[in-house]
Amino acid sequence: MAEPIRITKALARKSCPKDADLGFGTVFTDHMFLASFQEGKGWYDPRIEPYAPIPMDPAAAVLHYAQTVFEGLKAFRGVDGKVRLFRPQTHIERLNNSARRLCIPPLDPDFALHSILTLVELEKEWVPRTIGTSLYVRPIIIATEPFLGVRPAKSYLYYVILSPVGAYYPEGINPVKILVVDEYVRAVPGGVGAAKTAGNYAASLYASEEAKHAGYTQVLYLDGVHRKYLEEVGTMNIMVKIGDEIVTPPLTGAILAGVTRDSALTLMRDWGLKVSERQVGIDEVVSAHKTGQLMEVWGTGTAAVISPVGELSYKGEQMVINNREIGPLTQKLYDAIVGVQYATAPDPHGWTVEVQ
Ligand SMILES: Cc1ncc(COP(=O)(O)O)c(C=O)c1O
């Protein structure tokens, strides 16, 4: 899209909450980015406008058939005061992969990066200052065509909203309790599990509510065919350390290709560790626990970066991991990624992009 971004500034500015009062995804900044798509015309009219409700036809395809894809990435204020996005190009690539799967026209990657950088630059004052806080960036594409037939829509809206978010764990990294379910599945090969699309999250609510009522933080899904192999947690990828091997499920199309997953794998390979992307059965995890070989388990995701798992529960059997304490490798990964994000450590892989 060659058109310049049209900017309409908000007349009144909202007040930013104090860093200590920030939660997750409840406060939004003053502006949002938007661009429209029409079949035959392509993406057009890139604009930044005051944050406001979006007028939408009640027949808009997204509301009926969930033709939509989104991303979640973060901007961090480094200890040097500079604001940086973490791996935005990788998130944009995944947004376009998700879009293709949902028959949504992809965005030009340079334009998508430009849209995010321009918006975050305008809203720079909203990037909180305390380590652990950040500005969450939510790009999303929705099908807007008013049409009740089931086919790809002919018009779309791409928009980006920003939300200052707090430290995920105000009191430090807390190991979470996870319920391994085999009654419900999240995705199947050939389905849309690898796409970041609304339906996957709507479909996960029932099992996660059941797990919450039973006292668990999250659900770990097994594969949809054998109900045996680990897949992923509701909003995180999973990694287990069995003996000296770190294992994470492969990207077979049913799980999301997590950006934090890739960052953790890259770092562990840099460190010379034995890392395998292979299927791992829940039986293997249970027997490793029995023999004392289940050393550490953690989740990876943009929201919490690295989330230690203190307990896994499967068919009524409780597996306590590393005495419910964060393990040394889990901590090392957390520190390494957070170090790059807040510029307390070098960025040898060029993961961050500075916002001017
Ligand atoms: C289903 C699912 N798996 C894994 C992840 C972790 O991905 P990332 O590390 O890119 O945030 C997320 C969060 O985006 C997710 O929603």
PDB file of N, CA and C in Angstrom, residues 36-124:
ATOM      1  N   SER A  36      -8.570  -0.665   5.297  1.00  0.00           N
ATOM      2  CA  SER A  36      -9.715  -1.412   4.759  1.00  0.00           C
ATOM      3  C   SER A  36      -9.284  -2.229   3.557  1.00  0.00           C
ATOM      4  N   PHE A  37     -10.064  -3.264   3.251  1.00  0.00           N
ATOM      5  CA  PHE A  37      -9.815  -4.083   2.058  1.00  0.00           C
ATOM      6  C   PHE A  37     -11.123  -4.263   1.318  1.00  0.00           C
ATOM      7  N   GLN A  38     -11.051  -4.135   0.023  1.00  0.00           N
ATOM      8  CA  GLN A  38     -12.207  -4.444  -0.821  1.00  0.00           C
ATOM      9  C   GLN A  38     -11.709  -5.270  -1.996  1.00  0.00           C
ATOM     10  N   GLU A  39     -12.429  -6.340  -2.302  1.00  0.00           N
ATOM     11  CA  GLU A  39     -12.030  -7.162  -3.447  1.00  0.00           C
ATOM     12  C   GLU A  39     -11.919  -6.286  -4.697  1.00  0.00           C
ATOM     13  N   GLY A  40     -10.883  -6.467  -5.453  1.00  0.00           N
ATOM     14  CA  GLY A  40     -10.689  -5.667  -6.664  1.00  0.00           C
ATOM     15  C   GLY A  40      -9.903  -4.391  -6.422  1.00  0.00           C
ATOM     16  N   LYS A  41      -9.846  -3.963  -5.172  1.00  0.00           N
ATOM     17  CA  LYS A  41      -9.188  -2.698  -4.822  1.00  0.00           C
ATOM     18  C   LYS A  41      -7.949  -2.959  -3.961  1.00  0.00           C
ATOM     19  N   GLY A  42      -8.000  -4.059  -3.213  1.00  0.00           N
ATOM     20  CA  GLY A  42      -6.892  -4.384  -2.304  1.00  0.00           C
ATOM     21  C   GLY A  42      -7.013  -3.607  -1.005  1.00  0.00           C
ATOM     22  N   TRP A  43      -5.902  -3.553  -0.245  1.00  0.00           N
ATOM     23  CA  TRP A  43      -5.890  -2.817   1.027  1.00  0.00           C
ATOM     24  C   TRP A  43      -5.775  -1.336   0.714  1.00  0.00           C
ATOM     25  N   TYR A  44      -6.555  -0.504   1.396  1.00  0.00           N
ATOM     26  CA  TYR A  44      -6.528   0.935   1.102  1.00  0.00           C
ATOM     27  C   TYR A  44      -6.881   1.730   2.364  1.00  0.00           C
ATOM     28  N   ASP A  45      -6.669   3.023   2.266  1.00  0.00           N
ATOM     29  CA  ASP A  45      -6.993   3.991   3.320  1.00  0.00           C
ATOM     30  C   ASP A  45      -6.375   3.656   4.685  1.00  0.00           C
ATOM     31  N   PRO A  46      -5.031   3.577   4.747  1.00  0.00           N
ATOM     32  CA  PRO A  46      -4.405   3.363   6.055  1.00  0.00           C
ATOM     33  C   PRO A  46      -4.577   4.631   6.898  1.00  0.00           C
ATOM     34  N   ARG A  47      -5.004   4.460   8.134  1.00  0.00           N
ATOM     35  CA  ARG A  47      -5.303   5.647   8.944  1.00  0.00           C
ATOM     36  C   ARG A  47      -5.115   5.378  10.425  1.00  0.00           C
ATOM     37  N   ILE A  48      -4.795   6.431  11.139  1.00  0.00           N
ATOM     38  CA  ILE A  48      -4.770   6.352  12.603  1.00  0.00           C
ATOM     39  C   ILE A  48      -5.856   7.294  13.087  1.00  0.00           C
ATOM     40  N   GLU A  49      -6.712   6.762  13.956  1.00  0.00           N
ATOM     41  CA  GLU A  49      -7.853   7.545  14.443  1.00  0.00           C
ATOM     42  C   GLU A  49      -7.932   7.436  15.958  1.00  0.00           C
ATOM     43  N   PRO A  50      -8.697   8.317  16.586  1.00  0.00           N
ATOM     44  CA  PRO A  50      -8.904   8.139  18.026  1.00  0.00           C
ATOM     45  C   PRO A  50      -9.520   6.757  18.296  1.00  0.00           C
ATOM     46  N   TYR A  51      -9.105   6.120  19.375  1.00  0.00           N
ATOM     47  CA  TYR A  51      -9.655   4.807  19.763  1.00  0.00           C
ATOM     48  C   TYR A  51     -11.164   4.966  19.950  1.00  0.00           C
ATOM     49  N   ALA A  52     -11.935   4.139  19.283  1.00  0.00           N
ATOM     50  CA  ALA A  52     -13.404   4.265  19.352  1.00  0.00           C
ATOM     51  C   ALA A  52     -14.042   2.965  18.910  1.00  0.00           C
ATOM     52  N   PRO A  53     -15.324   2.757  19.257  1.00  0.00           N
ATOM     53  CA  PRO A  53     -16.036   1.582  18.745  1.00  0.00           C
ATOM     54  C   PRO A  53     -16.040   1.575  17.216  1.00  0.00           C
ATOM     55  N   ILE A  54     -16.121   0.368  16.637  1.00  0.00           N
ATOM     56  CA  ILE A  54     -16.109   0.240  15.177  1.00  0.00           C
ATOM     57  C   ILE A  54     -17.536   0.021  14.702  1.00  0.00           C
ATOM     58  N   PRO A  55     -18.044   0.888  13.832  1.00  0.00           N
ATOM     59  CA  PRO A  55     -19.390   0.626  13.309  1.00  0.00           C
ATOM     60  C   PRO A  55     -19.367  -0.643  12.465  1.00  0.00           C
ATOM     61  N   MET A  56     -20.319  -1.506  12.647  1.00  0.00           N
ATOM     62  CA  MET A  56     -20.290  -2.767  11.901  1.00  0.00           C
ATOM     63  C   MET A  56     -21.712  -3.211  11.552  1.00  0.00           C
ATOM     64  N   ASP A  57     -21.853  -3.738  10.360  1.00  0.00           N
ATOM     65  CA  ASP A  57     -23.153  -4.248   9.938  1.00  0.00           C
ATOM     66  C   ASP A  57     -23.469  -5.515  10.748  1.00  0.00           C
ATOM     67  N   PRO A  58     -24.693  -5.672  11.238  1.00  0.00           N
ATOM     68  CA  PRO A  58     -25.014  -6.886  12.010  1.00  0.00           C
ATOM     69  C   PRO A  58     -24.815  -8.171  11.208  1.00  0.00           C
ATOM     70  N   ALA A  59     -24.781  -8.063   9.871  1.00  0.00           N
ATOM     71  CA  ALA A  59     -24.570  -9.258   9.038  1.00  0.00           C
ATOM     72  C   ALA A  59     -23.092  -9.491   8.722  1.00  0.00           C
ATOM     73  N   ALA A  60     -22.192  -8.674   9.268  1.00  0.00           N
ATOM     74  CA  ALA A  60     -20.758  -8.816   8.954  1.00  0.00           C
ATOM     75  C   ALA A  60     -20.316 -10.271   9.163  1.00  0.00           C
ATOM     76  N   ALA A  61     -19.592 -10.801   8.170  1.00  0.00           N
ATOM     77  CA  ALA A  61     -19.239 -12.226   8.167  1.00  0.00           C
ATOM     78  C   ALA A  61     -18.499 -12.654   9.431  1.00  0.00           C
ATOM     79  N   VAL A  62     -17.654 -11.777   9.972  1.00  0.00           N
ATOM     80  CA  VAL A  62     -16.888 -12.169  11.166  1.00  0.00           C
ATOM     81  C   VAL A  62     -17.797 -12.527  12.329  1.00  0.00           C
ATOM     82  N   LEU A  63     -18.934 -11.841  12.418  1.00  0.00           N
ATOM     83  CA  LEU A  63     -19.828 -12.065  13.564  1.00  0.00           C
ATOM     84  C   LEU A  63     -20.557 -13.400  13.470  1.00  0.00           C
ATOM     85  N   HIS A  64     -20.638 -13.930  12.261  1.00  0.00           N
ATOM     86  CA  HIS A  64     -21.391 -15.171  12.074  1.00  0.00           C
ATOM     87  C   HIS A  64     -20.494 -16.381  11.912  1.00  0.00           C
ATOM     88  N   TYR A  65     -19.420 -16.205  11.131  1.00  0.00           N
ATOM     89  CA  TYR A  65     -18.601 -17.375  10.796  1.00  0.00           C
ATOM     90  C   TYR A  65     -17.159 -17.240  11.269  1.00  0.00           C
ATOM     91  N   ALA A  66     -16.879 -16.214  12.068  1.00  0.00           N
ATOM     92  CA  ALA A  66     -15.563 -16.049  12.712  1.00  0.00           C
ATOM     93  C   ALA A  66     -14.406 -16.017  11.716  1.00  0.00           C
ATOM     94  N   GLN A  67     -14.639 -15.361  10.578  1.00  0.00           N
ATOM     95  CA  GLN A  67     -13.519 -15.236   9.638  1.00  0.00           C
ATOM     96  C   GLN A  67     -12.653 -14.067  10.115  1.00  0.00           C
ATOM     97  N   THR A  68     -11.649 -14.413  10.880  1.00  0.00           N
ATOM     98  CA  THR A  68     -10.798 -13.411  11.533  1.00  0.00           C
ATOM     99  C   THR A  68      -9.483 -14.032  11.975  1.00  0.00           C
ATOM    100  N   VAL A  69      -8.438 -13.237  11.993  1.00  0.00           N
ATOM    101  CA  VAL A  69      -7.141 -13.689  12.532  1.00  0.00           C
ATOM    102  C   VAL A  69      -6.542 -12.541  13.338  1.00  0.00           C
ATOM    103  N   PHE A  70      -5.690 -12.879  14.280  1.00  0.00           N
ATOM    104  CA  PHE A  70      -5.099 -11.815  15.100  1.00  0.00           C
ATOM    105  C   PHE A  70      -3.690 -12.187  15.525  1.00  0.00           C
ATOM    106  N   GLU A  71      -3.024 -11.242  16.160  1.00  0.00           N
ATOM    107  CA  GLU A  71      -1.689 -11.475  16.715  1.00  0.00           C
ATOM    108  C   GLU A  71      -1.604 -10.848  18.094  1.00  0.00           C
ATOM    109  N   GLY A  72      -0.556 -11.179  18.811  1.00  0.00           N
ATOM    110  CA  GLY A  72      -0.295 -10.571  20.110  1.00  0.00           C
ATOM    111  C   GLY A  72       1.206 -10.446  20.261  1.00  0.00           C
ATOM    112  N   LEU A  73       1.710  -9.217  20.319  1.00  0.00           N
ATOM    113  CA  LEU A  73       3.143  -8.991  20.515  1.00  0.00           C
ATOM    114  C   LEU A  73       3.301  -7.813  21.467  1.00  0.00           C
ATOM    115  N   LYS A  74       4.539  -7.524  21.830  1.00  0.00           N
ATOM    116  CA  LYS A  74       4.726  -6.491  22.842  1.00  0.00           C
ATOM    117  C   LYS A  74       5.821  -5.487  22.479  1.00  0.00           C
ATOM    118  N   ALA A  75       5.637  -4.252  22.983  1.00  0.00           N
ATOM    119  CA  ALA A  75       6.691  -3.233  22.933  1.00  0.00           C
ATOM    120  C   ALA A  75       7.183  -3.026  24.363  1.00  0.00           C
ATOM    121  N   PHE A  76       8.482  -2.954  24.516  1.00  0.00           N
ATOM    122  CA  PHE A  76       9.093  -2.831  25.849  1.00  0.00           C
ATOM    123  C   PHE A  76       9.889  -1.538  25.929  1.00  0.00           C
ATOM    124  N   ARG A  77       9.891  -0.927  27.100  1.00  0.00           N
ATOM    125  CA  ARG A  77      10.777   0.216  27.323  1.00  0.00           C
ATOM    126  C   ARG A  77      12.035  -0.323  27.998  1.00  0.00           C
ATOM    127  N   GLY A  78      13.137  -0.244  27.294  1.00  0.00           N
ATOM    128  CA  GLY A  78      14.391  -0.783  27.813  1.00  0.00           C
ATOM    129  C   GLY A  78      14.949   0.066  28.947  1.00  0.00           C
ATOM    130  N   VAL A  79      15.945  -0.474  29.618  1.00  0.00           N
ATOM    131  CA  VAL A  79      16.565   0.276  30.719  1.00  0.00           C
ATOM    132  C   VAL A  79      17.245   1.545  30.184  1.00  0.00           C
ATOM    133  N   ASP A  80      17.498   1.598  28.868  1.00  0.00           N
ATOM    134  CA  ASP A  80      18.088   2.799  28.252  1.00  0.00           C
ATOM    135  C   ASP A  80      17.013   3.795  27.815  1.00  0.00           C
ATOM    136  N   GLY A  81      15.748   3.518  28.136  1.00  0.00           N
ATOM    137  CA  GLY A  81      14.647   4.439  27.803  1.00  0.00           C
ATOM    138  C   GLY A  81      14.100   4.232  26.402  1.00  0.00           C
ATOM    139  N   LYS A  82      14.787   3.440  25.561  1.00  0.00           N
ATOM    140  CA  LYS A  82      14.310   3.235  24.184  1.00  0.00           C
ATOM    141  C   LYS A  82      13.186   2.196  24.150  1.00  0.00           C
ATOM    142  N   VAL A  83      12.270   2.376  23.207  1.00  0.00           N
ATOM    143  CA  VAL A  83      11.144   1.445  23.079  1.00  0.00           C
ATOM    144  C   VAL A  83      11.442   0.486  21.930  1.00  0.00           C
ATOM    145  N   ARG A  84      11.247  -0.806  22.199  1.00  0.00           N
ATOM    146  CA  ARG A  84      11.534  -1.819  21.171  1.00  0.00           C
ATOM    147  C   ARG A  84      10.392  -2.832  21.079  1.00  0.00           C
ATOM    148  N   LEU A  85      10.106  -3.255  19.848  1.00  0.00           N
ATOM    149  CA  LEU A  85       9.155  -4.354  19.639  1.00  0.00           C
ATOM    150  C   LEU A  85       9.941  -5.647  19.630  1.00  0.00           C
ATOM    151  N   PHE A  86       9.353  -6.721  20.147  1.00  0.00           N
ATOM    152  CA  PHE A  86      10.032  -8.020  20.159  1.00  0.00           C
ATOM    153  C   PHE A  86       9.545  -8.862  18.986  1.00  0.00           C
ATOM    154  N   ARG A  87      10.421  -9.132  18.041  1.00  0.00           N
ATOM    155  CA  ARG A  87      10.216  -9.996  16.886  1.00  0.00           C
ATOM    156  C   ARG A  87       8.926  -9.678  16.087  1.00  0.00           C
ATOM    157  N   PRO A  88       8.708  -8.385  15.783  1.00  0.00           N
ATOM    158  CA  PRO A  88       7.455  -8.052  15.084  1.00  0.00           C
ATOM    159  C   PRO A  88       7.321  -8.728  13.726  1.00  0.00           C
ATOM    160  N   GLN A  89       8.468  -8.875  13.004  1.00  0.00           N
ATOM    161  CA  GLN A  89       8.356  -9.480  11.659  1.00  0.00           C
ATOM    162  C   GLN A  89       7.865 -10.920  11.743  1.00  0.00           C
ATOM    163  N   THR A  90       8.288 -11.642  12.787  1.00  0.00           N
ATOM    164  CA  THR A  90       7.851 -13.037  12.944  1.00  0.00           C
ATOM    165  C   THR A  90       6.356 -13.088  13.251  1.00  0.00           C
ATOM    166  N   HIS A  91       5.898 -12.153  14.054  1.00  0.00           N
ATOM    167  CA  HIS A  91       4.453 -12.104  14.344  1.00  0.00           C
ATOM    168  C   HIS A  91       3.656 -11.778  13.080  1.00  0.00           C
ATOM    169  N   ILE A  92       4.194 -10.867  12.250  1.00  0.00           N
ATOM    170  CA  ILE A  92       3.488 -10.487  11.016  1.00  0.00           C
ATOM    171  C   ILE A  92       3.446 -11.680  10.051  1.00  0.00           C
ATOM    172  N   GLU A  93       4.553 -12.404   9.993  1.00  0.00           N
ATOM    173  CA  GLU A  93       4.599 -13.598   9.133  1.00  0.00           C
ATOM    174  C   GLU A  93       3.525 -14.602   9.581  1.00  0.00           C
ATOM    175  N   ARG A  94       3.411 -14.768  10.910  1.00  0.00           N
ATOM    176  CA  ARG A  94       2.405 -15.707  11.420  1.00  0.00           C
ATOM    177  C   ARG A  94       0.991 -15.175  11.164  1.00  0.00           C
ATOM    178  N   LEU A  95       0.813 -13.855  11.270  1.00  0.00           N
ATOM    179  CA  LEU A  95      -0.510 -13.277  10.979  1.00  0.00           C
ATOM    180  C   LEU A  95      -0.897 -13.603   9.539  1.00  0.00           C
ATOM    181  N   ASN A  96       0.060 -13.478   8.627  1.00  0.00           N
ATOM    182  CA  ASN A  96      -0.235 -13.768   7.219  1.00  0.00           C
ATOM    183  C   ASN A  96      -0.463 -15.256   6.986  1.00  0.00           C
ATOM    184  N   ASN A  97       0.281 -16.113   7.700  1.00  0.00           N
ATOM    185  CA  ASN A  97       0.027 -17.564   7.585  1.00  0.00           C
ATOM    186  C   ASN A  97      -1.387 -17.890   8.074  1.00  0.00           C
ATOM    187  N   SER A  98      -1.761 -17.289   9.204  1.00  0.00           N
ATOM    188  CA  SER A  98      -3.116 -17.504   9.732  1.00  0.00           C
ATOM    189  C   SER A  98      -4.144 -17.003   8.719  1.00  0.00           C
ATOM    190  N   ALA A  99      -3.869 -15.822   8.140  1.00  0.00           N
ATOM    191  CA  ALA A  99      -4.816 -15.209   7.191  1.00  0.00           C
ATOM    192  C   ALA A  99      -5.044 -16.137   5.998  1.00  0.00           C
ATOM    193  N   ARG A 100      -3.950 -16.678   5.440  1.00  0.00           N
ATOM    194  CA  ARG A 100      -4.112 -17.559   4.273  1.00  0.00           C
ATOM    195  C   ARG A 100      -4.995 -18.754   4.607  1.00  0.00           C
ATOM    196  N   ARG A 101      -4.842 -19.297   5.824  1.00  0.00           N
ATOM    197  CA  ARG A 101      -5.627 -20.467   6.227  1.00  0.00           C
ATOM    198  C   ARG A 101      -7.117 -20.143   6.342  1.00  0.00           C
ATOM    199  N   LEU A 102      -7.390 -18.864   6.679  1.00  0.00           N
ATOM    200  CA  LEU A 102      -8.788 -18.437   6.869  1.00  0.00           C
ATOM    201  C   LEU A 102      -9.341 -17.716   5.633  1.00  0.00           C
ATOM    202  N   CYS A 103      -8.615 -17.842   4.481  1.00  0.00           N
ATOM    203  CA  CYS A 103      -9.031 -17.199   3.226  1.00  0.00           C
ATOM    204  C   CYS A 103      -9.172 -15.692   3.367  1.00  0.00           C
ATOM    205  N   ILE A 104      -8.275 -15.102   4.174  1.00  0.00           N
ATOM    206  CA  ILE A 104      -8.256 -13.649   4.381  1.00  0.00           C
ATOM    207  C   ILE A 104      -7.074 -13.104   3.585  1.00  0.00           C
ATOM    208  N   PRO A 105      -7.227 -12.002   2.861  1.00  0.00           N
ATOM    209  CA  PRO A 105      -6.094 -11.488   2.082  1.00  0.00           C
ATOM    210  C   PRO A 105      -4.942 -11.065   2.996  1.00  0.00           C
ATOM    211  N   PRO A 106      -3.721 -11.577   2.757  1.00  0.00           N
ATOM    212  CA  PRO A 106      -2.608 -11.205   3.635  1.00  0.00           C
ATOM    213  C   PRO A 106      -2.215  -9.741   3.470  1.00  0.00           C
ATOM    214  N   LEU A 107      -1.441  -9.253   4.443  1.00  0.00           N
ATOM    215  CA  LEU A 107      -0.963  -7.867   4.397  1.00  0.00           C
ATOM    216  C   LEU A 107       0.435  -7.848   3.814  1.00  0.00           C
ATOM    217  N   ASP A 108       0.801  -6.757   3.174  1.00  0.00           N
ATOM    218  CA  ASP A 108       2.197  -6.592   2.793  1.00  0.00           C
ATOM    219  C   ASP A 108       3.001  -6.487   4.103  1.00  0.00           C
ATOM    220  N   PRO A 109       4.006  -7.368   4.315  1.00  0.00           N
ATOM    221  CA  PRO A 109       4.695  -7.393   5.608  1.00  0.00           C
ATOM    222  C   PRO A 109       5.342  -6.051   5.973  1.00  0.00           C
ATOM    223  N   ASP A 110       5.896  -5.336   4.986  1.00  0.00           N
ATOM    224  CA  ASP A 110       6.522  -4.033   5.293  1.00  0.00           C
ATOM    225  C   ASP A 110       5.465  -3.023   5.734  1.00  0.00           C
ATOM    226  N   PHE A 111       4.328  -3.071   5.071  1.00  0.00           N
ATOM    227  CA  PHE A 111       3.231  -2.170   5.441  1.00  0.00           C
ATOM    228  C   PHE A 111       2.733  -2.500   6.855  1.00  0.00           C
ATOM    229  N   ALA A 112       2.608  -3.803   7.162  1.00  0.00           N
ATOM    230  CA  ALA A 112       2.121  -4.200   8.492  1.00  0.00           C
ATOM    231  C   ALA A 112       3.092  -3.709   9.575  1.00  0.00           C
ATOM    232  N   LEU A 113       4.400  -3.872   9.322  1.00  0.00           N
ATOM    233  CA  LEU A 113       5.393  -3.411  10.302  1.00  0.00           C
ATOM    234  C   LEU A 113       5.303  -1.886  10.450  1.00  0.00           C
ATOM    235  N   HIS A 114       5.172  -1.209   9.313  1.00  0.00           N
ATOM    236  CA  HIS A 114       5.076   0.257   9.322  1.00  0.00           C
ATOM    237  C   HIS A 114       3.850   0.704  10.124  1.00  0.00           C
ATOM    238  N   SER A 115       2.743  -0.010   9.964  1.00  0.00           N
ATOM    239  CA  SER A 115       1.516   0.373  10.676  1.00  0.00           C
ATOM    240  C   SER A 115       1.722   0.266  12.196  1.00  0.00           C
ATOM    241  N   ILE A 116       2.384  -0.801  12.611  1.00  0.00           N
ATOM    242  CA  ILE A 116       2.593  -1.012  14.054  1.00  0.00           C
ATOM    243  C   ILE A 116       3.594   0.012  14.597  1.00  0.00           C
ATOM    244  N   LEU A 117       4.687   0.199  13.846  1.00  0.00           N
ATOM    245  CA  LEU A 117       5.716   1.143  14.312  1.00  0.00           C
ATOM    246  C   LEU A 117       5.156   2.565  14.399  1.00  0.00           C
ATOM    247  N   THR A 118       4.351   2.955  13.404  1.00  0.00           N
ATOM    248  CA  THR A 118       3.807   4.320  13.398  1.00  0.00           C
ATOM    249  C   THR A 118       2.858   4.520  14.579  1.00  0.00           C
ATOM    250  N   LEU A 119       2.018   3.509  14.843  1.00  0.00           N
ATOM    251  CA  LEU A 119       1.066   3.643  15.949  1.00  0.00           C
ATOM    252  C   LEU A 119       1.791   3.666  17.296  1.00  0.00           C
ATOM    253  N   VAL A 120       2.750   2.747  17.465  1.00  0.00           N
ATOM    254  CA  VAL A 120       3.454   2.688  18.762  1.00  0.00           C
ATOM    255  C   VAL A 120       4.266   3.971  18.977  1.00  0.00           C
ATOM    256  N   GLU A 121       4.831   4.506  17.887  1.00  0.00           N
ATOM    257  CA  GLU A 121       5.588   5.758  18.016  1.00  0.00           C
ATOM    258  C   GLU A 121       4.679   6.885  18.513  1.00  0.00           C
ATOM    259  N   LEU A 122       3.473   6.950  17.939  1.00  0.00           N
ATOM    260  CA  LEU A 122       2.520   7.984  18.345  1.00  0.00           C
ATOM    261  C   LEU A 122       2.094   7.808  19.810  1.00  0.00           C
ATOM    262  N   GLU A 123       2.050   6.568  20.270  1.00  0.00           N
ATOM    263  CA  GLU A 123       1.559   6.252  21.621  1.00  0.00           C
ATOM    264  C   GLU A 123       2.697   5.925  22.597  1.00  0.00           C
ATOM    265  N   LYS A 124       3.891   6.389  22.239  1.00  0.00           N
ATOM    266  CA  LYS A 124       5.094   5.991  23.004  1.00  0.00           C
ATOM    267  C   LYS A 124       4.976   6.243  24.510  1.00  0.00           C
TER     268      LYS A 124
END
